[in-house]
PDB file of C-alpha atoms in Angstrom:
ATOM      1  CA  MET A  20     -33.350  12.539  -4.098  1.00  0.00           C
ATOM      2  CA  PHE A  21     -29.868  11.281  -4.951  1.00  0.00           C
ATOM      3  CA  ALA A  22     -26.848  12.523  -6.849  1.00  0.00           C
ATOM      4  CA  VAL A  23     -23.828  11.021  -8.549  1.00  0.00           C
ATOM      5  CA  ILE A  24     -20.687  13.031  -7.790  1.00  0.00           C
ATOM      6  CA  LYS A  25     -17.147  12.745  -9.021  1.00  0.00           C
ATOM      7  CA  THR A  26     -14.180  13.459  -6.753  1.00  0.00           C
ATOM      8  CA  GLY A  27     -10.648  12.136  -6.701  1.00  0.00           C
ATOM      9  CA  GLY A  28     -11.158  10.292  -9.984  1.00  0.00           C
ATOM     10  CA  ARG A  29     -14.002   8.168  -8.583  1.00  0.00           C
ATOM     11  CA  GLN A  30     -17.761   8.419  -8.772  1.00  0.00           C
ATOM     12  CA  TYR A  31     -20.104   8.074  -5.791  1.00  0.00           C
ATOM     13  CA  ARG A  32     -23.898   7.789  -5.562  1.00  0.00           C
ATOM     14  CA  VAL A  33     -24.956   9.812  -2.532  1.00  0.00           C
ATOM     15  CA  VAL A  34     -28.143  10.699  -0.665  1.00  0.00           C
ATOM     16  CA  PRO A  35     -28.479  13.112   2.283  1.00  0.00           C
ATOM     17  CA  ASP A  36     -27.047  11.760   5.593  1.00  0.00           C
ATOM     18  CA  ASP A  37     -24.688   9.362   3.795  1.00  0.00           C
ATOM     19  CA  VAL A  38     -21.231   8.989   5.335  1.00  0.00           C
ATOM     20  CA  LEU A  39     -18.480   8.238   2.844  1.00  0.00           C
ATOM     21  CA  GLU A  40     -14.712   8.091   2.695  1.00  0.00           C
ATOM     22  CA  ILE A  41     -13.081   9.858  -0.241  1.00  0.00           C
ATOM     23  CA  GLY A  42      -9.560  10.894  -1.153  1.00  0.00           C
ATOM     24  CA  LYS A  43      -8.240  13.759   0.941  1.00  0.00           C
ATOM     25  CA  ILE A  44      -9.755  17.174   0.224  1.00  0.00           C
ATOM     26  CA  ALA A  45      -9.071  20.536   1.827  1.00  0.00           C
ATOM     27  CA  GLY A  46     -11.298  21.534   4.733  1.00  0.00           C
ATOM     28  CA  ASP A  47     -11.112  21.580   8.504  1.00  0.00           C
ATOM     29  CA  VAL A  48     -13.073  19.110  10.613  1.00  0.00           C
ATOM     30  CA  GLY A  49     -16.591  20.423  11.205  1.00  0.00           C
ATOM     31  CA  THR A  50     -16.748  22.725   8.169  1.00  0.00           C
ATOM     32  CA  ILE A  51     -19.111  22.446   5.205  1.00  0.00           C
ATOM     33  CA  VAL A  52     -17.540  21.796   1.796  1.00  0.00           C
ATOM     34  CA  GLN A  53     -19.270  21.895  -1.560  1.00  0.00           C
ATOM     35  CA  LEU A  54     -18.584  19.239  -4.174  1.00  0.00           C
ATOM     36  CA  GLY A  55     -19.195  20.780  -7.578  1.00  0.00           C
ATOM     37  CA  GLU A  56     -18.811  17.919 -10.058  1.00  0.00           C
ATOM     38  CA  VAL A  57     -22.362  16.517 -10.038  1.00  0.00           C
ATOM     39  CA  LEU A  58     -22.933  14.114 -12.927  1.00  0.00           C
ATOM     40  CA  VAL A  59     -26.559  13.116 -12.230  1.00  0.00           C
ATOM     41  CA  VAL A  60     -29.301  14.517 -10.011  1.00  0.00           C
ATOM     42  CA  GLY A  61     -31.985  11.873  -9.509  1.00  0.00           C
ATOM     43  CA  GLY A  62     -35.470  11.972  -8.099  1.00  0.00           C
ATOM     44  CA  ASP A  63     -38.909  12.357  -9.703  1.00  0.00           C
ATOM     45  CA  THR A  64     -37.347  13.872 -12.840  1.00  0.00           C
ATOM     46  CA  PRO A  65     -33.691  12.819 -13.154  1.00  0.00           C
ATOM     47  CA  VAL A  66     -31.300  15.315 -14.725  1.00  0.00           C
ATOM     48  CA  LEU A  67     -28.260  14.011 -16.576  1.00  0.00           C
ATOM     49  CA  GLY A  68     -25.251  16.267 -16.941  1.00  0.00           C
ATOM     50  CA  THR A  69     -23.287  16.829 -20.121  1.00  0.00           C
ATOM     51  CA  PRO A  70     -20.738  16.204 -18.540  1.00  0.00           C
ATOM     52  CA  THR A  71     -21.941  17.865 -15.303  1.00  0.00           C
ATOM     53  CA  VAL A  72     -25.280  19.288 -14.183  1.00  0.00           C
ATOM     54  CA  ALA A  73     -25.152  23.095 -14.390  1.00  0.00           C
ATOM     55  CA  GLY A  74     -25.767  24.835 -11.055  1.00  0.00           C
ATOM     56  CA  ALA A  75     -25.851  21.617  -9.001  1.00  0.00           C
ATOM     57  CA  THR A  76     -23.629  21.028  -5.988  1.00  0.00           C
ATOM     58  CA  VAL A  77     -23.536  18.667  -3.034  1.00  0.00           C
ATOM     59  CA  ALA A  78     -22.926  20.081   0.452  1.00  0.00           C
ATOM     60  CA  ALA A  79     -21.049  17.845   2.875  1.00  0.00           C
ATOM     61  CA  GLU A  80     -19.683  18.203   6.398  1.00  0.00           C
ATOM     62  CA  VAL A  81     -16.088  17.120   7.031  1.00  0.00           C
ATOM     63  CA  LEU A  82     -16.129  14.611   9.886  1.00  0.00           C
ATOM     64  CA  ASP A  83     -12.528  13.429  10.001  1.00  0.00           C
ATOM     65  CA  HIS A  84      -9.173  13.231   8.237  1.00  0.00           C
ATOM     66  CA  LYS A  85      -7.444   9.881   8.580  1.00  0.00           C
ATOM     67  CA  ARG A  86      -5.237   7.370   6.819  1.00  0.00           C
ATOM     68  CA  GLY A  87      -6.468   4.279   5.034  1.00  0.00           C
ATOM     69  CA  PRO A  88      -5.251   0.705   5.377  1.00  0.00           C
ATOM     70  CA  LYS A  89      -1.648  -0.147   4.655  1.00  0.00           C
ATOM     71  CA  VAL A  90      -1.007  -1.351   1.113  1.00  0.00           C
ATOM     72  CA  ILE A  91       2.161  -3.369   0.496  1.00  0.00           C
ATOM     73  CA  ALA A  92       3.755  -3.451  -2.974  1.00  0.00           C
ATOM     74  CA  PHE A  93       6.142  -6.418  -3.006  1.00  0.00           C
ATOM     75  CA  LYS A  94       8.051  -7.340  -6.137  1.00  0.00           C
ATOM     76  CA  LYS A  95      10.376 -10.306  -6.443  1.00  0.00           C
ATOM     77  CA  ARG A  96      12.426 -11.651  -9.312  1.00  0.00           C
ATOM     78  CA  ARG A  97      13.042 -15.357  -8.924  1.00  0.00           C
ATOM     79  CA  ARG A  98      16.600 -16.625  -8.668  1.00  0.00           C
ATOM     80  CA  LYS A  99      18.002 -13.109  -9.095  1.00  0.00           C
ATOM     81  CA  ASN A 100      18.379 -12.166  -5.422  1.00  0.00           C
ATOM     82  CA  SER A 101      16.225  -9.168  -6.207  1.00  0.00           C
ATOM     83  CA  ARG A 102      13.208  -8.011  -4.296  1.00  0.00           C
ATOM     84  CA  ARG A 103      11.608  -4.734  -3.339  1.00  0.00           C
ATOM     85  CA  LYS A 104       9.067  -4.016  -0.618  1.00  0.00           C
ATOM     86  CA  ARG A 105       7.321  -0.656  -0.453  1.00  0.00           C
ATOM     87  CA  GLY A 106       4.185   0.353   1.344  1.00  0.00           C
ATOM     88  CA  TYR A 107       1.889   3.335   1.665  1.00  0.00           C
ATOM     89  CA  ARG A 108      -1.341   4.488   3.288  1.00  0.00           C
ATOM     90  CA  ASP A 109      -3.825   6.731   1.483  1.00  0.00           C
ATOM     91  CA  GLU A 110      -4.955   9.993   3.046  1.00  0.00           C
ATOM     92  CA  ILE A 111      -8.750   9.852   3.514  1.00  0.00           C
ATOM     93  CA  THR A 112     -11.426  12.429   4.328  1.00  0.00           C
ATOM     94  CA  VAL A 113     -14.662  11.230   5.942  1.00  0.00           C
ATOM     95  CA  LEU A 114     -17.720  13.242   4.843  1.00  0.00           C
ATOM     96  CA  ARG A 115     -21.402  13.350   5.792  1.00  0.00           C
ATOM     97  CA  ILE A 116     -23.623  14.498   2.934  1.00  0.00           C
ATOM     98  CA  THR A 117     -25.918  17.221   4.281  1.00  0.00           C
ATOM     99  CA  GLU A 118     -27.918  18.187   1.193  1.00  0.00           C
ATOM    100  CA  ILE A 119     -28.089  18.127  -2.585  1.00  0.00           C
ATOM    101  CA  LEU A 120     -28.406  21.611  -4.065  1.00  0.00           C
ATOM    102  CA  THR A 121     -29.665  22.663  -7.497  1.00  0.00           C
ATOM    103  CA  ASP A 122     -30.076  26.020  -9.261  1.00  0.00           C
ATOM    104  CA  ASN A 123     -26.956  27.571  -7.650  1.00  0.00           C
ATOM    105  CA  ALA A 124     -28.491  27.356  -4.148  1.00  0.00           C
ATOM    106  CA  LYS A 125     -26.360  27.877  -1.048  1.00  0.00           C
ATOM    107  CA  PRO A 126     -26.190  25.283   1.749  1.00  0.00           C
ATOM    108  CA  SER A 127     -28.780  25.973   4.446  1.00  0.00           C
ATOM    109  CA  ILE A 128     -27.557  23.453   7.006  1.00  0.00           C
ATOM    110  CA  GLY A 129     -24.533  24.461   9.066  1.00  0.00           C
ATOM    111  CA  PRO A 130     -22.120  22.134  10.815  1.00  0.00           C
ATOM    112  CA  ARG A 131     -23.676  19.970  13.498  1.00  0.00           C
ATOM    113  CA  PRO A 132     -22.702  20.793  17.078  1.00  0.00           C
ATOM    114  CA  LYS A 133     -20.363  18.316  18.680  1.00  0.00           C
ATOM    115  CA  LYS A 134     -21.587  16.381  21.692  1.00  0.00           C
ATOM    116  CA  GLU A 135     -19.848  17.585  24.813  1.00  0.00           C
ATOM    117  CA  LYS A 136     -18.736  15.223  27.524  1.00  0.00           C
ATOM    118  CA  VAL A 137     -20.805  15.638  30.660  1.00  0.00           C
ATOM    119  CA  ALA A 138     -18.759  15.684  33.868  1.00  0.00           C
ATOM    120  CA  ALA A 139     -20.159  13.904  36.916  1.00  0.00           C
ATOM    121  CA  PRO A 140     -21.640  16.484  39.329  1.00  0.00           C
ATOM    122  CA  ALA A 141     -19.709  16.911  42.573  1.00  0.00           C
ATOM    123  CA  ALA A 142     -21.424  16.215  45.911  1.00  0.00           C
ATOM    124  CA  GLU A 143     -22.688  19.277  47.781  1.00  0.00           C
ATOM    125  CA  GLY A 144     -20.255  19.102  50.727  1.00  0.00           C
ATOM    126  CA  ASP A 145     -17.253  18.065  48.642  1.00  0.00           C
ATOM    127  CA  GLU A 146     -15.294  20.738  46.915  1.00  0.00           C
ATOM    128  CA  ALA A 147     -12.896  19.760  44.213  1.00  0.00           C
ATOM    129  CA  PRO A 148      -9.372  20.508  45.441  1.00  0.00           C
ATOM    130  CA  ALA A 149      -7.175  22.487  43.102  1.00  0.00           C
ATOM    131  CA  LYS A 150      -4.837  20.256  41.170  1.00  0.00           C
ATOM    132  CA  LYS A 151      -1.247  20.635  42.317  1.00  0.00           C
ATOM    133  CA  LYS A 152       1.732  19.682  40.293  1.00  0.00           C
ATOM    134  CA  ALA A 153       3.997  17.085  41.807  1.00  0.00           C
ATOM    135  CA  PRO A 154       7.438  18.421  42.732  1.00  0.00           C
ATOM    136  CA  ALA A 155      10.098  17.758  40.149  1.00  0.00           C
ATOM    137  CA  LYS A 156      12.063  14.603  40.817  1.00  0.00           C
ATOM    138  CA  LYS A 157      15.752  15.113  41.374  1.00  0.00           C
ATOM    139  CA  ALA A 158      18.157  12.721  39.783  1.00  0.00           C
ATOM    140  CA  ALA A 159      19.889  10.627  42.432  1.00  0.00           C
ATOM    141  CA  ALA A 160      23.668  10.783  42.398  1.00  0.00           C
ATOM    142  CA  LYS A 161      25.031   7.509  41.122  1.00  0.00           C
ATOM    143  CA  PRO A 162      28.355   6.142  42.353  1.00  0.00           C
ATOM    144  CA  ALA A 163      31.092   6.149  39.762  1.00  0.00           C
ATOM    145  CA  ALA A 164      31.380   2.832  37.973  1.00  0.00           C
ATOM    146  CA  LYS A 165      34.565   0.868  38.592  1.00  0.00           C
ATOM    147  CA  LYS A 166      36.598   0.120  35.543  1.00  0.00           C
ATOM    148  CA  ALA A 167      37.247  -3.538  34.868  1.00  0.00           C
ATOM    149  CA  PRO A 168      40.912  -4.528  34.690  1.00  0.00           C
ATOM    150  CA  ALA A 169      42.176  -5.070  31.177  1.00  0.00           C
ATOM    151  CA  LYS A 170      42.362  -8.660  30.082  1.00  0.00           C
ATOM    152  CA  LYS A 171      46.050  -9.187  29.604  1.00  0.00           C
ATOM    153  CA  ALA A 172      45.799 -12.925  29.073  1.00  0.00           C
ATOM    154  CA  ALA A 173      43.771 -12.601  25.893  1.00  0.00           C
ATOM    155  CA  ALA A 174      46.137 -10.000  24.458  1.00  0.00           C
ATOM    156  CA  LYS A 175      49.146 -12.036  25.545  1.00  0.00           C
ATOM    157  CA  GLY A 176      47.867 -15.155  23.838  1.00  0.00           C
ATOM    158  CA  LYS A 177      47.392 -13.387  20.519  1.00  0.00           C
ATOM    159  CA  SER A 178      50.886 -11.926  20.422  1.00  0.00           C
ATOM    160  CA  GLU A 179      52.586 -15.281  21.107  1.00  0.00           C
ATOM    161  CA  LYS A 180      51.239 -16.923  17.971  1.00  0.00           C
TER     162      LYS A 180
END
């Protein structure tokens, strides 16, 4: 089963477990969001929307919020000593499609648990010492800098001219 969704002014063909990057949408990392503008639901009997399929949504898990590649807009007018350079980076949300829902169904799949980092087990006889903070470093007193004598010769030479 697949669906064609519209978000951020673009259309995407998605199937469950697809990972796609779309324009930034609201939602914290790890939450499930529902995309409501479904244009087509495909499968054994495809359903075309007019303009959208009634009661169809796509559930997706927010994986990450990031910024896209840098785009440079450089404009130059020849022989006019005129140029302008501007750049920007799009805000992007990375989604994993969890399921395609029809008939006003609610998402049944929750967010996937994150993999935890496994710490190396300590040896039996060794106990991990408590971490101590290093004492604050004191600033060493610096000797006062000697002032250089004023250069009278340079000033003298200028006034004689």
